[in-house]
CSV table of C-alpha atoms in Angstrom, one decimal:
chain,number,residue,atom,x,y,z
M,84,MET,CA,-67.7,-50.0,-80.8
M,85,THR,CA,-68.9,-52.1,-83.8
M,86,THR,CA,-67.5,-52.0,-87.3
M,87,THR,CA,-69.0,-52.9,-90.7
M,88,ASP,CA,-66.0,-52.9,-93.0
M,89,TYR,CA,-65.0,-56.6,-92.4
M,90,GLU,CA,-61.4,-55.9,-91.8
M,91,HIS,CA,-60.9,-59.3,-90.4
M,92,GLY,CA,-62.8,-61.3,-92.9
M,93,VAL,CA,-64.6,-61.5,-96.2
M,94,VAL,CA,-67.1,-58.8,-97.4
M,95,PRO,CA,-70.5,-60.7,-97.7
M,96,GLN,CA,-72.2,-61.0,-101.1
M,97,ASP,CA,-75.2,-59.0,-99.9
M,98,GLN,CA,-73.0,-56.1,-99.0
M,99,ARG,CA,-71.2,-55.9,-102.4
M,100,ARG,CA,-71.6,-52.8,-104.6
M,101,SER,CA,-72.0,-52.1,-108.3
M,102,TRP,CA,-68.9,-51.7,-110.5
M,103,LEU,CA,-69.7,-48.2,-111.3
M,104,SER,CA,-69.9,-47.0,-107.7
M,105,ILE,CA,-66.4,-48.6,-107.1
M,106,ALA,CA,-65.0,-47.1,-110.3
M,107,PHE,CA,-66.2,-43.7,-109.0
M,108,VAL,CA,-64.2,-44.2,-105.8
M,109,TRP,CA,-61.1,-44.7,-107.8
M,110,ILE,CA,-61.8,-41.8,-110.1
M,111,ALA,CA,-62.2,-39.6,-107.2
M,112,ILE,CA,-58.9,-40.8,-105.7
M,113,GLY,CA,-57.2,-40.2,-109.0
M,114,ILE,CA,-58.3,-36.6,-109.4
M,115,ASP,CA,-55.9,-35.0,-107.0
M,116,LEU,CA,-53.4,-32.1,-106.9
M,117,SER,CA,-50.3,-34.4,-107.6
M,118,GLY,CA,-51.9,-35.3,-110.9
M,119,ALA,CA,-52.6,-31.7,-111.6
M,120,PHE,CA,-49.1,-30.6,-110.9
M,121,LEU,CA,-47.7,-33.5,-113.0
M,122,GLY,CA,-49.9,-32.3,-115.9
M,123,VAL,CA,-48.6,-28.8,-115.7
M,124,ALA,CA,-45.0,-30.2,-115.7
M,125,LEU,CA,-45.7,-32.3,-118.8
M,126,ALA,CA,-47.2,-29.3,-120.6
M,127,ALA,CA,-44.1,-27.3,-119.9
M,128,GLY,CA,-41.6,-30.0,-120.8
M,129,MET,CA,-43.2,-31.7,-123.9
M,130,ASP,CA,-45.2,-30.8,-127.0
M,131,PHE,CA,-49.0,-31.1,-126.6
M,132,GLY,CA,-49.4,-34.3,-128.7
M,133,PRO,CA,-46.7,-36.4,-127.0
M,134,ALA,CA,-47.9,-35.2,-123.6
M,135,LEU,CA,-51.4,-36.5,-124.3
M,136,ALA,CA,-50.0,-39.7,-125.8
M,137,ALA,CA,-47.8,-40.4,-122.8
M,138,THR,CA,-50.8,-39.7,-120.4
M,139,GLY,CA,-53.0,-42.1,-122.4
M,140,LEU,CA,-50.4,-44.9,-122.5
M,141,GLY,CA,-49.4,-44.6,-118.9
M,142,SER,CA,-53.0,-44.6,-117.7
M,143,LEU,CA,-53.9,-47.5,-120.0
M,144,LEU,CA,-51.1,-49.6,-118.5
M,145,LEU,CA,-52.3,-48.7,-115.0
M,146,GLY,CA,-55.8,-49.7,-115.9
M,147,LEU,CA,-54.7,-53.1,-117.2
M,148,LEU,CA,-52.6,-53.8,-114.1
M,149,ALA,CA,-55.5,-52.6,-111.9
M,150,MET,CA,-57.8,-55.2,-113.5
M,151,ALA,CA,-55.6,-58.1,-112.3
M,152,CYS,CA,-55.2,-56.6,-108.7
M,153,ALA,CA,-58.9,-55.8,-108.5
M,154,TYR,CA,-59.8,-59.4,-109.6
M,155,VAL,CA,-57.8,-60.8,-106.6
M,156,GLY,CA,-59.6,-58.5,-104.2
M,157,ALA,CA,-63.1,-59.3,-105.4
M,158,SER,CA,-62.4,-63.1,-105.6
M,159,THR,CA,-61.1,-63.3,-102.1
M,160,GLY,CA,-63.3,-60.5,-100.5
M,161,LEU,CA,-60.2,-59.6,-98.5
M,162,SER,CA,-58.3,-56.3,-97.9
M,163,THR,CA,-54.8,-56.0,-99.3
M,164,ALA,CA,-53.3,-56.6,-95.8
M,165,MET,CA,-55.4,-59.6,-95.1
M,166,ILE,CA,-54.3,-61.1,-98.5
M,167,SER,CA,-50.7,-60.8,-97.2
M,168,ARG,CA,-51.5,-63.4,-94.5
M,169,ALA,CA,-52.2,-66.0,-97.2
M,170,VAL,CA,-49.1,-64.9,-99.2
M,171,PHE,CA,-46.5,-64.4,-96.4
M,172,GLY,CA,-47.8,-66.3,-93.5
M,173,ARG,CA,-48.8,-64.9,-90.1
M,174,ILE,CA,-45.6,-63.0,-89.2
M,175,GLY,CA,-44.8,-62.0,-92.8
M,176,GLY,CA,-48.2,-60.7,-93.3
M,177,ALA,CA,-48.0,-58.6,-90.1
M,178,VAL,CA,-44.7,-57.1,-91.3
M,179,LEU,CA,-46.3,-56.1,-94.6
M,180,ALA,CA,-49.4,-54.7,-92.9
M,181,LEU,CA,-47.2,-52.5,-90.7
M,182,ALA,CA,-45.3,-51.3,-93.7
M,183,ILE,CA,-48.5,-50.4,-95.5
M,184,THR,CA,-49.8,-48.6,-92.4
M,185,ILE,CA,-46.6,-46.5,-92.1
M,186,SER,CA,-46.7,-45.5,-95.7
M,187,MET,CA,-50.4,-44.6,-95.8
M,188,VAL,CA,-50.3,-42.6,-92.6
M,189,GLY,CA,-47.2,-40.8,-93.8
M,190,TRP,CA,-48.9,-39.9,-97.1
M,191,PHE,CA,-52.0,-38.9,-95.3
M,192,ALA,CA,-49.9,-36.4,-93.2
M,193,VAL,CA,-48.1,-35.1,-96.4
M,194,GLN,CA,-51.4,-34.6,-98.3
M,195,ALA,CA,-53.0,-32.9,-95.3
M,196,GLY,CA,-50.1,-30.5,-95.2
M,197,PHE,CA,-50.4,-30.0,-99.0
M,198,PHE,CA,-54.1,-29.3,-98.6
M,199,GLY,CA,-53.4,-26.7,-95.9
M,200,GLN,CA,-50.9,-24.8,-98.0
M,201,ASN,CA,-53.2,-24.5,-101.0
M,202,ALA,CA,-56.3,-23.7,-99.0
M,203,GLN,CA,-54.3,-20.9,-97.4
M,204,ILE,CA,-53.4,-19.5,-100.8
M,205,ALA,CA,-57.0,-19.6,-101.9
M,206,PHE,CA,-58.3,-18.1,-98.7
M,207,THR,CA,-55.8,-15.2,-98.9
M,208,GLU,CA,-56.8,-14.5,-102.6
M,209,PHE,CA,-60.4,-14.3,-101.6
M,210,THR,CA,-60.2,-12.3,-98.4
M,211,GLY,CA,-56.8,-10.7,-98.2
M,212,VAL,CA,-56.4,-12.1,-94.7
M,213,GLU,CA,-53.5,-14.4,-93.9
M,214,VAL,CA,-54.5,-17.4,-91.6
M,215,PRO,CA,-51.8,-19.8,-90.4
M,216,VAL,CA,-51.4,-22.8,-92.6
M,217,GLN,CA,-51.7,-25.1,-89.7
M,218,ILE,CA,-55.4,-24.2,-89.2
M,219,PHE,CA,-56.2,-25.3,-92.8
M,220,THR,CA,-54.1,-28.4,-92.4
M,221,GLY,CA,-56.0,-29.4,-89.2
M,222,ILE,CA,-59.4,-28.7,-90.7
M,223,GLY,CA,-58.7,-30.7,-93.8
M,224,GLY,CA,-57.2,-33.5,-91.9
M,225,VAL,CA,-60.3,-33.7,-89.6
M,226,LEU,CA,-62.7,-33.9,-92.7
M,227,MET,CA,-60.6,-36.6,-94.2
M,228,ALA,CA,-60.3,-38.6,-91.0
M,229,VAL,CA,-64.0,-38.5,-90.2
M,230,THR,CA,-64.9,-39.9,-93.7
M,231,ALA,CA,-62.2,-42.6,-93.3
M,232,PHE,CA,-63.5,-43.4,-89.8
M,233,TRP,CA,-66.9,-44.3,-91.1
M,234,GLY,CA,-65.5,-46.6,-93.7
M,235,TYR,CA,-66.1,-47.6,-97.3
M,236,ARG,CA,-69.8,-46.7,-97.4
M,237,SER,CA,-68.9,-43.1,-96.5
M,238,ILE,CA,-66.1,-43.0,-99.0
M,239,ASN,CA,-68.5,-44.3,-101.6
M,240,ARG,CA,-71.1,-41.7,-100.9
M,241,LEU,CA,-68.6,-38.9,-101.0
M,242,SER,CA,-67.2,-40.2,-104.3
M,243,SER,CA,-70.7,-40.4,-105.8
M,244,LEU,CA,-71.2,-36.7,-104.9
M,245,ALA,CA,-67.7,-35.5,-105.8
M,246,VAL,CA,-67.0,-37.2,-109.1
M,247,PRO,CA,-69.9,-35.7,-111.1
M,248,LEU,CA,-69.2,-32.3,-109.6
M,249,LEU,CA,-65.4,-32.5,-110.1
M,250,LEU,CA,-66.0,-33.4,-113.8
M,251,VAL,CA,-68.4,-30.5,-114.3
M,252,LEU,CA,-66.0,-28.1,-112.7
M,253,LEU,CA,-63.0,-29.3,-114.7
M,254,ILE,CA,-64.9,-29.1,-117.9
M,255,VAL,CA,-66.2,-25.6,-117.1
M,256,GLY,CA,-62.5,-24.6,-116.6
M,257,VAL,CA,-61.5,-26.0,-120.0
M,258,VAL,CA,-64.5,-24.4,-121.8
M,259,VAL,CA,-63.9,-21.0,-120.3
M,260,ALA,CA,-60.2,-21.2,-121.2
M,261,PHE,CA,-61.0,-22.0,-124.8
M,262,SER,CA,-63.6,-19.3,-125.1
M,263,THR,CA,-61.4,-16.6,-123.6
M,264,ARG,CA,-57.9,-17.5,-124.9
M,265,GLY,CA,-58.5,-19.7,-127.9
M,266,SER,CA,-56.6,-22.8,-128.8
M,267,ALA,CA,-53.4,-21.3,-130.2
M,268,GLY,CA,-51.4,-22.2,-127.1
M,269,LEU,CA,-51.9,-25.9,-127.7
M,270,ALA,CA,-49.6,-25.8,-130.8
M,271,THR,CA,-47.0,-23.5,-129.3
M,272,PRO,CA,-43.6,-25.5,-129.4
M,273,VAL,CA,-41.7,-25.9,-126.2
M,274,GLU,CA,-38.3,-27.1,-125.3
M,275,THR,CA,-38.5,-30.8,-124.7
M,276,THR,CA,-37.1,-31.6,-121.3
M,277,ILE,CA,-39.1,-34.7,-120.6
M,278,GLY,CA,-38.7,-37.7,-122.9
M,279,PHE,CA,-41.7,-39.8,-123.9
M,280,GLY,CA,-40.6,-42.9,-121.8
M,281,ALA,CA,-39.9,-40.7,-118.8
M,282,ALA,CA,-43.4,-39.2,-119.1
M,283,VAL,CA,-45.1,-42.5,-119.2
M,284,SER,CA,-43.1,-43.5,-116.1
M,285,LEU,CA,-44.2,-40.4,-114.3
M,286,VAL,CA,-47.9,-40.9,-115.3
M,287,MET,CA,-47.8,-44.5,-113.9
M,288,GLY,CA,-45.6,-43.7,-110.9
M,289,ILE,CA,-48.2,-41.3,-109.3
M,290,PHE,CA,-50.8,-44.1,-109.0
M,291,ILE,CA,-48.9,-47.3,-109.0
M,292,LEU,CA,-49.2,-47.8,-105.2
M,293,GLY,CA,-52.9,-47.3,-105.6
M,294,VAL,CA,-53.0,-50.3,-108.0
M,295,VAL,CA,-51.2,-52.5,-105.5
M,296,MET,CA,-53.8,-51.4,-102.8
M,297,ALA,CA,-56.7,-52.1,-105.2
M,298,PRO,CA,-58.1,-55.0,-103.2
M,299,ASP,CA,-59.1,-52.7,-100.4
M,300,MET,CA,-61.9,-51.3,-102.6
M,301,ALA,CA,-62.3,-54.1,-105.1
M,302,ARG,CA,-63.4,-56.5,-102.3
M,303,TRP,CA,-66.7,-54.7,-102.3
M,304,ALA,CA,-67.5,-55.6,-106.0
M,305,ARG,CA,-70.3,-58.1,-106.7
M,306,THR,CA,-68.2,-60.3,-109.0
M,307,PRO,CA,-64.6,-60.4,-110.1
M,308,LYS,CA,-65.5,-59.4,-113.6
M,309,GLN,CA,-67.2,-56.2,-112.2
M,310,ALA,CA,-64.1,-55.5,-110.1
M,311,MET,CA,-62.0,-55.7,-113.3
M,312,ALA,CA,-64.3,-53.3,-115.1
M,313,ALA,CA,-64.2,-50.9,-112.1
M,314,GLY,CA,-60.4,-51.2,-111.9
M,315,PHE,CA,-59.8,-50.4,-115.6
M,316,VAL,CA,-62.3,-47.5,-115.7
M,317,GLY,CA,-61.3,-46.1,-112.3
M,318,PHE,CA,-57.6,-46.2,-112.9
M,319,PHE,CA,-57.6,-45.3,-116.5
M,320,PHE,CA,-60.0,-42.3,-116.3
M,321,GLY,CA,-59.1,-41.4,-112.8
M,322,ASN,CA,-55.5,-41.0,-113.6
M,323,SER,CA,-55.9,-39.4,-117.0
M,324,ILE,CA,-58.7,-36.9,-116.5
M,325,ILE,CA,-56.8,-34.5,-114.2
M,326,LEU,CA,-53.6,-34.8,-116.2
M,327,VAL,CA,-55.3,-34.0,-119.5
M,328,VAL,CA,-57.2,-31.0,-118.0
M,329,ALA,CA,-54.0,-29.6,-116.4
M,330,ILE,CA,-52.1,-30.1,-119.7
M,331,VAL,CA,-54.7,-28.3,-121.7
M,332,LEU,CA,-55.2,-25.4,-119.2
M,333,ALA,CA,-51.4,-24.9,-118.8
M,334,ARG,CA,-50.8,-24.7,-122.5
M,335,ILE,CA,-53.7,-22.4,-123.2
M,336,MET,CA,-53.0,-20.1,-120.3
M,337,ASN,CA,-49.2,-20.3,-120.5
M,338,GLU,CA,-49.0,-20.7,-116.8
M,339,THR,CA,-47.3,-23.2,-114.5
M,340,GLU,CA,-49.5,-22.9,-111.4
M,341,LEU,CA,-52.9,-24.4,-111.5
M,342,MET,CA,-54.4,-22.2,-108.8
M,343,THR,CA,-53.2,-19.1,-110.6
M,344,ILE,CA,-54.8,-20.4,-113.9
M,345,PHE,CA,-58.2,-20.8,-112.3
M,346,PHE,CA,-58.0,-17.4,-110.7
M,347,ALA,CA,-57.0,-15.8,-114.1
M,348,LEU,CA,-60.0,-17.4,-115.6
M,349,GLY,CA,-62.3,-15.9,-112.9
M,350,LEU,CA,-62.9,-19.4,-111.5
M,351,GLY,CA,-61.2,-19.0,-108.2
M,352,GLY,CA,-64.2,-20.4,-106.4
M,353,VAL,CA,-64.2,-23.4,-108.7
M,354,ALA,CA,-60.5,-24.0,-107.9
M,355,VAL,CA,-61.2,-24.0,-104.2
M,356,ILE,CA,-64.0,-26.5,-104.6
M,357,VAL,CA,-61.9,-28.7,-106.8
M,358,LEU,CA,-59.1,-28.5,-104.2
M,359,ILE,CA,-61.3,-29.5,-101.3
M,360,LEU,CA,-63.1,-32.4,-103.0
M,361,ALA,CA,-59.9,-33.7,-104.7
M,362,GLN,CA,-57.8,-33.8,-101.6
M,363,TRP,CA,-60.7,-34.9,-99.5
M,364,THR,CA,-61.5,-38.0,-101.6
M,365,THR,CA,-57.9,-38.9,-102.2
M,366,ASN,CA,-56.5,-38.6,-98.7
M,367,THR,CA,-59.5,-40.3,-97.1
M,368,SER,CA,-58.5,-43.5,-98.9
M,369,ASN,CA,-54.9,-43.2,-97.6
M,370,LEU,CA,-56.2,-43.2,-94.0
M,371,TYR,CA,-58.8,-45.9,-94.7
M,372,SER,CA,-56.2,-48.3,-96.1
M,373,ALA,CA,-54.0,-47.5,-93.1
M,374,GLY,CA,-56.7,-48.5,-90.7
M,375,LEU,CA,-57.6,-51.6,-92.6
M,376,SER,CA,-53.9,-52.7,-92.7
M,377,PHE,CA,-53.1,-52.1,-89.0
M,378,SER,CA,-56.3,-53.7,-87.8
M,379,SER,CA,-55.6,-56.9,-89.8
M,380,ILE,CA,-52.5,-57.6,-87.5
M,381,SER,CA,-54.8,-58.8,-84.7
M,382,PRO,CA,-58.5,-59.8,-84.5
M,383,ARG,CA,-58.7,-57.8,-81.3
M,384,LEU,CA,-58.1,-54.5,-83.2
M,385,ASN,CA,-61.2,-52.6,-84.3
M,386,ARG,CA,-60.7,-50.7,-87.6
M,387,ARG,CA,-62.7,-47.6,-86.5
M,388,SER,CA,-60.6,-47.2,-83.3
M,389,VAL,CA,-57.4,-47.8,-85.2
M,390,THR,CA,-58.4,-45.3,-87.9
M,391,LEU,CA,-59.2,-42.7,-85.1
M,392,VAL,CA,-55.7,-43.1,-83.5
M,393,LEU,CA,-53.9,-43.1,-86.8
M,394,GLY,CA,-55.9,-40.1,-88.0
M,395,VAL,CA,-54.8,-38.1,-84.9
M,396,ILE,CA,-51.2,-39.1,-85.5
M,397,GLY,CA,-51.3,-38.1,-89.2
M,398,ILE,CA,-53.0,-34.7,-88.4
M,399,VAL,CA,-50.5,-33.9,-85.7
M,400,VAL,CA,-47.6,-34.7,-88.1
M,401,GLY,CA,-49.1,-32.8,-90.9
M,402,VAL,CA,-49.9,-29.7,-88.7
M,403,ILE,CA,-46.3,-29.5,-87.3
M,404,GLY,CA,-44.9,-30.0,-90.8
M,405,ALA,CA,-42.8,-33.0,-89.8
M,406,ALA,CA,-44.0,-35.0,-92.7
M,407,ASP,CA,-41.8,-33.0,-95.1
M,408,TYR,CA,-38.7,-34.5,-93.3
M,409,PHE,CA,-40.0,-38.0,-93.7
M,410,VAL,CA,-40.8,-38.0,-97.4
M,411,PRO,CA,-37.7,-40.0,-98.4
M,412,PHE,CA,-38.6,-42.6,-95.7
M,413,ILE,CA,-42.2,-42.8,-96.9
M,414,LEU,CA,-40.9,-43.2,-100.5
M,415,LEU,CA,-38.7,-46.1,-99.4
M,416,ILE,CA,-41.7,-47.8,-97.7
M,417,GLY,CA,-43.6,-47.4,-101.0
M,418,THR,CA,-40.7,-49.1,-102.7
M,419,VAL,CA,-41.1,-52.0,-100.2
M,420,ILE,CA,-44.8,-52.3,-100.8
M,421,ALA,CA,-45.0,-52.2,-104.6
M,422,PRO,CA,-43.3,-55.6,-105.2
M,423,TYR,CA,-45.8,-57.1,-102.9
M,424,GLY,CA,-48.3,-56.7,-105.7
M,425,GLY,CA,-46.3,-59.0,-107.9
M,426,VAL,CA,-46.0,-61.6,-105.2
M,427,TYR,CA,-49.8,-61.7,-104.4
M,428,LEU,CA,-50.7,-61.8,-108.1
M,429,ALA,CA,-48.4,-64.7,-108.8
M,430,SER,CA,-49.6,-66.5,-105.6
M,431,PHE,CA,-53.2,-66.1,-106.3
M,432,PHE,CA,-53.3,-66.9,-110.0
M,433,THR,CA,-51.2,-70.1,-109.5
M,434,GLY,CA,-52.7,-71.2,-106.2
M,435,ARG,CA,-56.3,-69.8,-105.8
M,436,ARG,CA,-57.7,-73.3,-105.4
M,437,THR,CA,-55.4,-74.1,-102.5
M,438,ALA,CA,-56.3,-74.3,-98.8
M,439,ARG,CA,-54.4,-71.1,-97.7
M,440,TRP,CA,-56.7,-68.9,-99.8
M,441,GLN,CA,-59.7,-69.8,-97.8
M,442,HIS,CA,-60.5,-67.3,-95.1
M,443,GLY,CA,-59.6,-68.6,-91.7
M,444,ALA,CA,-57.4,-71.4,-93.0
M,445,GLU,CA,-54.1,-72.3,-91.3
M,446,VAL,CA,-51.1,-70.6,-92.8
M,447,PRO,CA,-47.4,-71.0,-92.0
M,448,THR,CA,-45.7,-68.6,-89.7
M,449,VAL,CA,-43.5,-67.4,-92.5
M,450,ASP,CA,-43.8,-68.4,-96.2
M,451,LEU,CA,-40.1,-68.5,-97.2
M,452,PRO,CA,-40.5,-68.6,-101.0
M,453,SER,CA,-42.8,-65.6,-101.0
M,454,ILE,CA,-40.5,-63.6,-98.7
M,455,ILE,CA,-37.6,-64.4,-101.2
M,456,ALA,CA,-39.7,-63.2,-104.1
M,457,TRP,CA,-40.6,-60.0,-102.2
M,458,ALA,CA,-37.0,-59.3,-101.2
M,459,ALA,CA,-35.9,-59.8,-104.8
M,460,GLY,CA,-38.5,-57.3,-106.0
M,461,ILE,CA,-37.4,-54.8,-103.3
M,462,LEU,CA,-33.7,-55.1,-104.3
M,463,VAL,CA,-34.5,-54.5,-108.0
M,464,ALA,CA,-36.7,-51.5,-107.2
M,465,LEU,CA,-33.9,-50.0,-105.1
M,466,ALA,CA,-31.4,-50.8,-107.8
M,467,THR,CA,-33.4,-49.1,-110.5
M,468,THR,CA,-34.3,-46.0,-108.5
M,469,ASP,CA,-32.3,-42.9,-109.4
M,470,PRO,CA,-30.9,-41.4,-106.1
M,471,ALA,CA,-32.0,-38.0,-107.3
M,472,ALA,CA,-35.6,-39.2,-107.4
M,473,GLY,CA,-35.8,-41.1,-104.2
M,474,PRO,CA,-34.1,-43.7,-102.0
M,475,GLY,CA,-32.1,-46.1,-104.3
M,476,PHE,CA,-28.9,-46.9,-106.0
M,477,GLY,CA,-29.5,-46.2,-109.7
M,478,TRP,CA,-27.4,-49.1,-110.8
M,479,PHE,CA,-29.4,-49.9,-114.0
M,480,THR,CA,-32.8,-49.2,-115.6
M,481,LEU,CA,-35.6,-51.6,-116.7
M,482,THR,CA,-39.0,-50.0,-117.3
M,483,THR,CA,-37.9,-46.6,-115.9
M,484,ILE,CA,-40.6,-47.1,-113.2
M,485,SER,CA,-38.9,-48.5,-110.1
M,486,ALA,CA,-42.0,-49.6,-108.4
M,487,LEU,CA,-43.2,-51.4,-111.5
M,488,ASP,CA,-39.7,-53.0,-111.9
M,489,GLY,CA,-40.0,-54.4,-108.4
M,490,LEU,CA,-43.5,-55.7,-109.0
M,491,ILE,CA,-42.6,-57.5,-112.2
M,492,VAL,CA,-39.4,-59.1,-110.8
M,493,ALA,CA,-41.3,-60.2,-107.6
M,494,PHE,CA,-44.0,-61.7,-109.9
M,495,VAL,CA,-41.4,-63.6,-112.0
M,496,VAL,CA,-39.4,-64.9,-109.0
M,497,GLN,CA,-42.6,-66.0,-107.3
M,498,LEU,CA,-43.5,-68.1,-110.4
M,499,ALA,CA,-40.0,-69.5,-110.5
M,500,LEU,CA,-40.2,-70.6,-106.9
M,501,LEU,CA,-43.6,-72.3,-107.4
M,502,PRO,CA,-42.1,-75.9,-107.8
M,503,LEU,CA,-40.4,-75.4,-104.5
M,504,ARG,CA,-43.6,-74.8,-102.7
M,505,ARG,CA,-45.4,-77.7,-104.4
M,506,ARG,CA,-42.5,-80.0,-103.5
M,507,ASP,CA,-43.0,-79.1,-99.8
M,508,GLY,CA,-46.7,-79.6,-100.0
M,509,ASP,CA,-47.7,-76.1,-99.1
M,510,ASP,CA,-50.4,-75.8,-101.7
M,511,ALA,CA,-52.8,-78.6,-101.3
M,512,VAL,CA,-55.8,-78.2,-103.5
M,513,VAL,CA,-59.2,-77.7,-101.9
M,514,PRO,CA,-62.1,-79.7,-103.5
M,515,ALA,CA,-64.5,-77.4,-105.3
M,516,GLY,CA,-67.4,-78.0,-102.9
M,517,ASP,CA,-65.3,-76.8,-99.9
M,518,ARG,CA,-64.3,-73.4,-101.3
M,519,GLU,CA,-65.9,-70.4,-99.7
M,520,GLN,CA,-65.2,-68.1,-102.7
M,521,SER,CA,-65.4,-68.8,-106.4
M,522,ALA,CA,-63.4,-66.7,-108.8
């Protein structure tokens, strides 16, 4: 079976896409139920103005970080997992690819189960008939897996359809809420249970792993500058739109359940469509990245075949509800992956003209300095994670975002170890005429 997603190499220039189409993919990924529920939580725990400000600041920081990660993806034309080969070496890259695969399949299973639960609620509201949640989980998982199976082009088409429709549906909900309930609820004071810094942390936390995985989509951009534009727009607007809408609706309607809000507005059908499209586009990207990552381990692995197998595993785990028991483990894997973003950013921007960044170049079995930087980032991320919020020790606090802590520390340590690599001659510079890619 052939594949056209270039999982083992560089996306050719004649296959690259416009920045807007890539931004639409990230916007579609960002509009999901986790963002909606976070928005409702912010509305209940903060005054309206600070909640919007925290959303804006957190999304702005995500957008700026995404610009850097997207630049690497477009400049190399490689997936996140393939980049790890240049950073960590053959064995180290394979370990990272396996970690990404486990994390993405785990979240695919969790999100499929999440989809099933909410779809069951909507179906019961409409028909009065209770259907087992496993059926909805399975149907949703199959839809998502089929899209991921066909690859980026399929995801791009789905996003191009979903984003305008999602935006219209969300705007309709806000307009109906204002016209029927007024705006008085926006100014209603609430007991502050979420501090501003914590709110910014939460806003960034729900999409920080997506930033690290940005090269999977950015490699399709025509130029690095276009990738940066897509990254900023996609992550800033993709992360903030659903949060702002959820905050506004929750305050106006004085409700804490988004599905209930839409039914109270007489827009239950809208809620179902939003649910289906939001989870479909978001979860498809989880499985797509999982397939890309695992297939990068060996040239003999075909992305579509791998995606099919991983999709079946994810659907089964989601249907039997086993994913709920693995959430702490999946969170731990996410903590392991996030510092990798700092390592590959430091590696690329200090050594992009070196031989190892050319596709097909020889790389060491294990790059020890990069492994040390990655390990330092993981340790700090674990040290700053509150045990009540996930796997970690809670020894101290830096940015209040553990994944971001790990990324920053890994970046700094990788820079600090740069003289060691140059002394060992690992980063020989390639003449300009011999470079396959130009940043």
